[in-house]
Short mmCIF file of C-alpha atoms and ligand atoms in Angstrom, two decimals:
data_model
loop_
_atom_site.label_atom_id
_atom_site.label_comp_id
_atom_site.label_asym_id
_atom_site.label_seq_id
_atom_site.Cartn_x
_atom_site.Cartn_y
_atom_site.Cartn_z
CA MET C 1 0.00 0.00 0.00
CA SER C 2 1.21 3.57 -0.73
CA ALA C 3 2.58 5.26 2.39
CA GLU C 4 -0.21 7.78 2.92
CA ALA C 5 -3.13 5.97 1.27
CA LEU C 6 -6.39 5.83 3.22
CA LEU C 7 -8.15 3.87 0.49
CA GLU C 8 -6.40 1.98 -2.26
CA VAL C 9 -8.36 0.36 -5.08
CA ARG C 10 -6.22 -1.85 -7.33
CA ASP C 11 -7.32 -3.56 -10.50
CA LEU C 12 -10.94 -3.73 -9.34
CA SER C 13 -13.33 -5.57 -11.67
CA VAL C 14 -17.00 -6.29 -11.01
CA GLU C 15 -19.18 -8.49 -13.22
CA PHE C 16 -22.85 -9.36 -13.02
CA ALA C 17 -24.48 -12.34 -14.74
CA SER C 18 -27.21 -11.28 -17.20
CA ARG C 19 -29.38 -12.89 -19.89
CA HIS C 20 -27.04 -11.32 -22.47
CA GLY C 21 -23.84 -12.66 -20.89
CA ALA C 22 -21.40 -11.18 -18.38
CA LEU C 23 -22.15 -7.53 -17.68
CA LYS C 24 -18.79 -5.88 -17.01
CA ALA C 25 -19.70 -2.97 -14.75
CA VAL C 26 -16.17 -2.15 -13.54
CA ARG C 27 -13.00 -3.16 -15.43
CA SER C 28 -9.51 -3.07 -13.94
CA THR C 29 -10.02 0.19 -12.09
CA SER C 30 -7.34 1.59 -9.80
CA PHE C 31 -7.18 4.73 -7.68
CA THR C 32 -5.93 5.91 -4.32
CA MET C 33 -7.31 8.35 -1.77
CA ARG C 34 -5.41 10.10 0.98
CA ALA C 35 -6.87 11.10 4.35
CA GLY C 36 -8.94 14.28 4.13
CA GLU C 37 -8.99 14.63 0.35
CA THR C 38 -12.00 14.91 -1.94
CA LEU C 39 -12.05 12.73 -5.03
CA ALA C 40 -14.92 13.15 -7.49
CA VAL C 41 -15.67 10.08 -9.61
CA LEU C 42 -17.45 11.38 -12.66
CA GLY C 43 -19.34 9.58 -15.41
CA GLU C 44 -22.61 8.99 -17.20
CA SER C 45 -25.16 6.51 -15.93
CA GLY C 46 -23.75 2.97 -16.33
CA SER C 47 -20.11 4.12 -16.29
CA GLY C 48 -19.36 1.99 -13.21
CA LYS C 49 -19.02 4.80 -10.66
CA SER C 50 -21.85 3.68 -8.35
CA VAL C 51 -20.85 0.00 -8.59
CA THR C 52 -17.32 1.03 -7.56
CA ALA C 53 -18.79 2.81 -4.52
CA MET C 54 -21.03 -0.15 -3.64
CA SER C 55 -18.11 -2.55 -3.81
CA ILE C 56 -16.08 -0.33 -1.45
CA MET C 57 -19.04 -0.39 0.96
CA GLY C 58 -19.48 -4.16 0.57
CA LEU C 59 -23.07 -3.70 -0.60
CA LEU C 60 -22.93 -5.93 -3.69
CA ASP C 61 -24.70 -9.27 -3.53
CA PRO C 62 -21.90 -11.90 -3.76
CA VAL C 63 -24.32 -14.38 -5.37
CA ARG C 64 -25.20 -12.07 -8.27
CA SER C 65 -21.86 -10.34 -8.70
CA ARG C 66 -18.21 -11.34 -9.01
CA THR C 67 -15.56 -8.99 -7.68
CA SER C 68 -11.83 -9.32 -8.29
CA GLY C 69 -8.85 -7.10 -7.52
CA SER C 70 -8.12 -5.39 -4.25
CA ILE C 71 -9.68 -2.69 -2.05
CA THR C 72 -7.64 -1.84 1.02
CA PHE C 73 -8.71 0.62 3.69
CA GLU C 74 -5.86 1.62 6.03
CA GLY C 75 -4.17 -1.60 5.01
CA THR C 76 -7.15 -3.94 5.60
CA GLU C 77 -8.16 -5.94 2.51
CA LEU C 78 -11.92 -5.66 1.99
CA VAL C 79 -12.36 -7.90 -1.08
CA GLY C 80 -13.10 -11.44 0.05
CA LEU C 81 -13.86 -10.44 3.67
CA SER C 82 -16.62 -12.65 5.12
CA ARG C 83 -20.06 -11.04 5.24
CA ALA C 84 -20.03 -11.00 9.04
CA ARG C 85 -16.63 -9.24 9.20
CA ARG C 86 -17.57 -6.93 6.34
CA ARG C 87 -20.75 -5.88 8.14
CA ARG C 88 -18.74 -4.97 11.23
CA PHE C 89 -16.11 -3.10 9.23
CA PRO C 90 -17.62 0.14 7.90
CA GLY C 91 -19.04 1.97 10.96
CA ARG C 92 -16.47 4.52 11.92
CA ASN C 93 -14.35 3.85 8.86
CA ILE C 94 -16.61 4.38 5.86
CA ALA C 95 -20.13 5.83 5.66
CA MET C 96 -22.27 6.44 2.60
CA ILE C 97 -25.11 8.73 1.61
CA PHE C 98 -27.34 8.06 -1.38
CA GLN C 99 -29.31 10.00 -3.96
CA ASP C 100 -32.67 8.84 -2.59
CA ALA C 101 -32.72 9.79 1.09
CA LEU C 102 -36.42 8.87 1.41
CA ALA C 103 -35.70 5.26 0.42
CA ALA C 104 -32.64 5.09 2.68
CA LEU C 105 -34.48 6.31 5.81
CA ASN C 106 -36.86 4.19 7.87
CA PRO C 107 -40.35 5.59 7.12
CA VAL C 108 -41.88 4.57 10.44
CA GLN C 109 -39.16 5.91 12.74
CA THR C 110 -38.66 9.59 13.57
CA VAL C 111 -35.57 11.12 11.99
CA GLY C 112 -34.14 12.06 15.37
CA SER C 113 -34.40 8.54 16.72
CA GLN C 114 -32.65 7.24 13.57
CA ILE C 115 -29.68 9.48 14.35
CA SER C 116 -29.67 8.69 18.08
CA GLU C 117 -29.82 4.96 17.34
CA VAL C 118 -26.52 5.25 15.45
CA LEU C 119 -25.00 7.09 18.43
CA ARG C 120 -26.20 4.41 20.85
CA VAL C 121 -24.99 1.49 18.73
CA HIS C 122 -21.67 2.92 17.51
CA GLN C 123 -20.66 5.21 20.38
CA GLY C 124 -22.39 3.45 23.28
CA ALA C 125 -24.26 6.64 24.22
CA SER C 126 -27.15 6.44 26.73
CA HIS C 127 -30.69 7.26 25.53
CA GLY C 128 -30.60 10.79 26.99
CA ALA C 129 -27.08 11.58 25.73
CA ALA C 130 -27.85 10.13 22.29
CA LYS C 131 -30.93 12.35 21.94
CA ALA C 132 -29.01 15.48 22.96
CA GLN C 133 -26.18 14.63 20.56
CA ALA C 134 -28.60 13.81 17.74
CA ILE C 135 -30.10 17.29 18.09
CA GLU C 136 -26.57 18.73 17.98
CA TYR C 137 -25.87 16.79 14.76
CA MET C 138 -29.15 18.08 13.29
CA ASP C 139 -28.05 21.62 14.17
CA ARG C 140 -24.66 20.98 12.62
CA VAL C 141 -26.21 19.99 9.29
CA ARG C 142 -28.36 23.17 9.55
CA ILE C 143 -31.78 21.65 10.10
CA PRO C 144 -33.75 24.59 11.50
CA ALA C 145 -35.64 24.06 14.78
CA ALA C 146 -33.72 20.82 15.27
CA ALA C 147 -35.26 19.99 18.66
CA GLN C 148 -38.79 20.11 17.16
CA ARG C 149 -37.77 18.31 13.97
CA TYR C 150 -36.27 15.49 16.04
CA SER C 151 -39.78 13.97 16.25
CA SER C 152 -40.61 14.38 12.53
CA TYR C 153 -41.00 11.40 10.23
CA PRO C 154 -39.07 11.37 6.92
CA HIS C 155 -42.20 12.06 4.81
CA GLN C 156 -42.84 15.26 6.82
CA LEU C 157 -39.52 16.80 5.65
CA SER C 158 -38.48 18.27 2.29
CA GLY C 159 -36.00 16.41 0.06
CA GLY C 160 -33.19 18.76 1.11
CA MET C 161 -33.95 18.27 4.83
CA ARG C 162 -34.05 14.50 4.39
CA GLN C 163 -30.63 14.58 2.74
CA ARG C 164 -29.37 16.64 5.73
CA VAL C 165 -30.72 13.91 8.05
CA MET C 166 -28.79 11.31 6.01
CA ILE C 167 -25.65 13.41 6.35
CA ALA C 168 -26.23 13.69 10.13
CA ILE C 169 -26.55 9.88 10.38
CA ALA C 170 -23.32 9.48 8.40
CA LEU C 171 -21.51 12.05 10.59
CA ALA C 172 -22.69 10.28 13.75
CA LEU C 173 -20.56 7.34 12.59
CA GLN C 174 -17.53 9.68 12.62
CA PRO C 175 -16.24 8.15 9.39
CA LYS C 176 -12.75 8.61 8.01
CA LEU C 177 -14.26 8.35 4.53
CA LEU C 178 -17.70 9.51 3.42
CA ILE C 179 -18.97 8.21 0.09
CA ALA C 180 -21.63 10.50 -1.39
CA ASP C 181 -23.40 8.87 -4.35
CA GLU C 182 -25.14 11.60 -6.38
CA PRO C 183 -26.37 13.19 -3.11
CA THR C 184 -27.92 16.24 -4.77
CA THR C 185 -29.30 14.85 -8.03
CA ALA C 186 -32.91 14.66 -6.80
CA LEU C 187 -32.86 18.20 -5.36
CA ASP C 188 -33.54 21.58 -6.92
CA VAL C 189 -30.59 23.76 -7.90
CA THR C 190 -30.60 26.07 -4.86
CA VAL C 191 -30.80 23.17 -2.41
CA GLN C 192 -28.08 21.32 -4.38
CA ALA C 193 -25.71 24.25 -3.82
CA GLN C 194 -26.54 24.36 -0.09
CA ILE C 195 -25.92 20.62 0.36
CA MET C 196 -22.62 20.82 -1.55
CA GLN C 197 -21.50 23.74 0.59
CA LEU C 198 -22.47 21.82 3.73
CA LEU C 199 -20.51 18.72 2.65
CA THR C 200 -17.46 20.85 1.84
CA GLU C 201 -17.58 22.59 5.23
CA LEU C 202 -18.09 19.34 7.14
CA ARG C 203 -15.21 17.72 5.32
CA ARG C 204 -12.98 20.62 6.31
CA GLU C 205 -14.17 20.58 9.95
CA THR C 206 -13.94 16.82 10.48
CA GLY C 207 -10.92 15.99 8.31
CA MET C 208 -12.78 13.06 6.73
CA ALA C 209 -12.08 12.15 3.10
CA LEU C 210 -14.95 12.53 0.63
CA LEU C 211 -15.52 10.23 -2.35
CA PHE C 212 -18.04 12.10 -4.41
CA ILE C 213 -19.88 10.21 -7.14
CA THR C 214 -21.49 12.45 -9.74
CA HIS C 215 -22.44 12.89 -13.39
CA ASP C 216 -21.99 16.68 -13.05
CA LEU C 217 -18.57 17.97 -14.09
CA GLY C 218 -19.40 21.48 -12.91
CA VAL C 219 -20.16 20.30 -9.36
CA SER C 220 -17.12 18.03 -9.22
CA ALA C 221 -14.78 20.84 -10.33
CA GLU C 222 -16.10 23.01 -7.48
CA VAL C 223 -15.67 20.52 -4.64
CA ALA C 224 -12.95 18.06 -5.62
CA ASP C 225 -9.19 18.07 -5.10
CA ARG C 226 -8.95 15.39 -7.80
CA ILE C 227 -11.30 14.06 -10.45
CA ALA C 228 -11.46 10.54 -11.94
CA VAL C 229 -13.55 10.27 -15.12
CA MET C 230 -15.11 6.84 -15.79
CA TYR C 231 -16.39 5.48 -19.09
CA ALA C 232 -17.74 1.96 -19.70
CA GLY C 233 -16.35 0.66 -16.41
CA ARG C 234 -12.84 2.14 -16.61
CA ILE C 235 -11.13 5.32 -15.48
CA VAL C 236 -10.19 7.17 -18.66
CA GLU C 237 -8.73 10.34 -17.15
CA THR C 238 -7.66 11.39 -13.67
CA GLY C 239 -5.87 14.39 -12.26
CA THR C 240 -6.27 17.48 -10.13
CA ALA C 241 -9.57 19.25 -10.67
CA ALA C 242 -7.73 22.16 -12.35
CA GLU C 243 -5.78 19.89 -14.73
CA VAL C 244 -8.84 17.88 -15.79
CA TYR C 245 -11.15 20.89 -16.06
CA LEU C 246 -8.75 23.29 -17.78
CA HIS C 247 -6.33 20.99 -19.62
CA SER C 248 -8.24 17.78 -20.29
CA ARG C 249 -6.25 15.14 -22.18
CA HIS C 250 -9.13 12.84 -23.09
CA PRO C 251 -11.76 13.36 -25.83
CA TYR C 252 -14.53 11.94 -23.61
CA THR C 253 -13.85 14.46 -20.82
CA ARG C 254 -13.64 17.19 -23.44
CA GLY C 255 -17.01 16.08 -24.76
CA LEU C 256 -18.47 16.33 -21.27
CA LEU C 257 -16.96 19.81 -20.87
CA ASP C 258 -18.35 20.95 -24.21
CA SER C 259 -21.83 19.76 -23.26
CA ILE C 260 -22.14 21.83 -20.07
CA PRO C 261 -22.75 25.59 -19.90
CA ARG C 262 -19.60 27.28 -18.59
CA ALA C 263 -19.04 30.95 -17.87
CA ALA C 264 -16.20 31.13 -20.39
CA GLN C 265 -18.44 29.80 -23.15
CA LYS C 266 -21.32 32.23 -22.80
CA GLY C 267 -22.92 32.73 -26.18
CA GLN C 268 -21.30 29.62 -27.67
CA ARG C 269 -23.34 26.59 -28.69
CA LEU C 270 -23.15 23.51 -26.48
CA THR C 271 -22.02 20.37 -28.24
CA PRO C 272 -23.37 17.12 -26.80
CA ILE C 273 -21.37 13.90 -27.26
CA VAL C 274 -22.90 11.93 -30.14
CA GLY C 275 -24.34 8.47 -29.45
CA SER C 276 -24.63 6.71 -26.13
CA PRO C 277 -22.37 4.57 -23.95
CA PRO C 278 -22.04 0.93 -25.08
CA PRO C 279 -24.03 -1.86 -23.43
CA LEU C 280 -21.82 -3.37 -20.73
CA THR C 281 -22.37 -6.83 -22.21
CA ALA C 282 -20.87 -5.73 -25.56
CA ILE C 283 -18.06 -3.25 -24.88
CA PRO C 284 -16.21 -2.39 -28.12
CA ARG C 285 -12.69 -3.69 -28.71
CA GLY C 286 -9.78 -1.28 -28.49
CA CYS C 287 -10.79 2.02 -26.91
CA SER C 288 -14.37 1.60 -25.67
CA PHE C 289 -15.07 5.26 -26.56
CA HIS C 290 -14.02 4.90 -30.22
CA PRO C 291 -17.53 4.65 -31.77
CA ARG C 292 -18.33 8.10 -30.29
CA CYS C 293 -14.91 9.74 -30.46
CA PRO C 294 -14.33 12.56 -32.98
CA ARG C 295 -10.56 11.83 -32.94
CA ALA C 296 -10.74 8.04 -33.33
CA ALA C 297 -8.11 6.46 -35.61
CA GLU C 298 -7.51 2.91 -36.82
CA VAL C 299 -5.40 2.01 -33.76
CA CYS C 300 -8.31 2.97 -31.48
CA THR C 301 -10.45 0.15 -32.87
CA THR C 302 -7.85 -2.54 -32.07
CA ASP C 303 -5.56 -1.46 -29.18
CA ARG C 304 -6.90 -0.61 -25.76
CA PRO C 305 -5.23 2.54 -24.41
CA GLU C 306 -3.96 2.08 -20.84
CA LEU C 307 -4.24 4.82 -18.24
CA ARG C 308 -0.79 6.43 -18.27
CA GLU C 309 0.87 9.41 -16.70
CA ILE C 310 0.91 12.57 -18.80
CA SER C 311 2.31 14.74 -16.00
CA ALA C 312 2.77 14.37 -12.23
CA ALA C 313 -0.84 15.29 -11.52
CA HIS C 314 -2.53 13.90 -14.61
CA CYS C 315 -3.21 10.51 -16.29
CA SER C 316 -5.12 9.74 -19.50
CA ALA C 317 -6.17 6.56 -21.30
CA CYS C 318 -6.03 7.93 -24.85
CA HIS C 319 -3.52 7.01 -27.59
CA PHE C 320 -3.35 10.69 -28.53
CA ALA C 321 -3.25 12.32 -25.09
CA GLU C 322 -0.06 14.28 -25.90
CA GLU C 323 -1.59 15.76 -29.03
CA LEU C 324 -4.50 17.09 -27.01
CA ALA C 325 -2.19 19.29 -24.94
CA ASP C 326 -2.69 22.63 -26.63
CA ALA C 327 -6.32 22.98 -27.68
CA ARG C 328 -8.05 24.12 -24.49
CA GLY C 329 -7.32 27.05 -22.22
FE1 LIG T 401 -10.61 8.67 -29.02
FE2 LIG T 401 -8.74 6.95 -29.79
FE3 LIG T 401 -8.31 8.50 -27.68
FE4 LIG T 401 -10.08 6.51 -27.55
S1 LIG T 401 -7.86 6.33 -27.84
S2 LIG T 401 -10.35 8.54 -26.79
S3 LIG T 401 -10.95 6.58 -29.62
S4 LIG T 401 -8.58 9.17 -29.79
#
């Protein structure tokens, strides 16, 4: 394991059996996270980003899926851990929040008691102390009138408030790593910004690392120290947020950038990427992006480009990464 790595994912592959053959959701993916850093994993639906997060959390059904490779957290290997040991592992180490807070919360239990239950189980707090602390956590995630809201049921709160409750439950675990899987996608734009600001502040206050799963390049550039772009189950570009956003060396990332409104492009037409991602049961040979890539050449249809270092802070899996150096500024 690298000296300072909190989380190290090496050569991770995840397959599911399907009627159309093996569905390769994640293919030989590797990345590292250090304590306290924010990594945004970016990609379209079906790119493998959520399956990567689920496999780190140990949430994949071992009967329906096959995982190979290695995931180590502070040196402990998580792949192949028995279900019983895996269930005991996350707690204070890794917590996760999801896009759909309503589905993740217990509908027949008040939100406050869901937070205090975590404090009782994981921190051994008494009933009275757990309730007081739960209200403090609700305050900390800026739920107004926290003491009154303690007795609310999930359906009585707005989507944004429910997501704050989920964040409070995750914080109560005092995790070293928080995985946030599209936490703002179901919320309106103003609430999205508030939740992102809250996550950024909490990360700074607590020192926890944040693995942020998103399809939104704009959001990831705002919050992340580093960005990893996934396509068809593989990381195709990774680097500091500034490098990837301002000096992308992969046509897929450039396509994503050209399809979002950016301040610098006011008045220019947005150019969506043509076509759609391949089915994961029939990933093209060579570079899996070649059927959609405006720069594709013969070699792209036969030879798979490996993720390789372009500079100290930047890797790309494109045969022509060097030639892409100049075009964007
Ligand atoms: Fe496009 Fe070829 Fe680069 Fe793949 S390797 S992104 S097809 S230029």
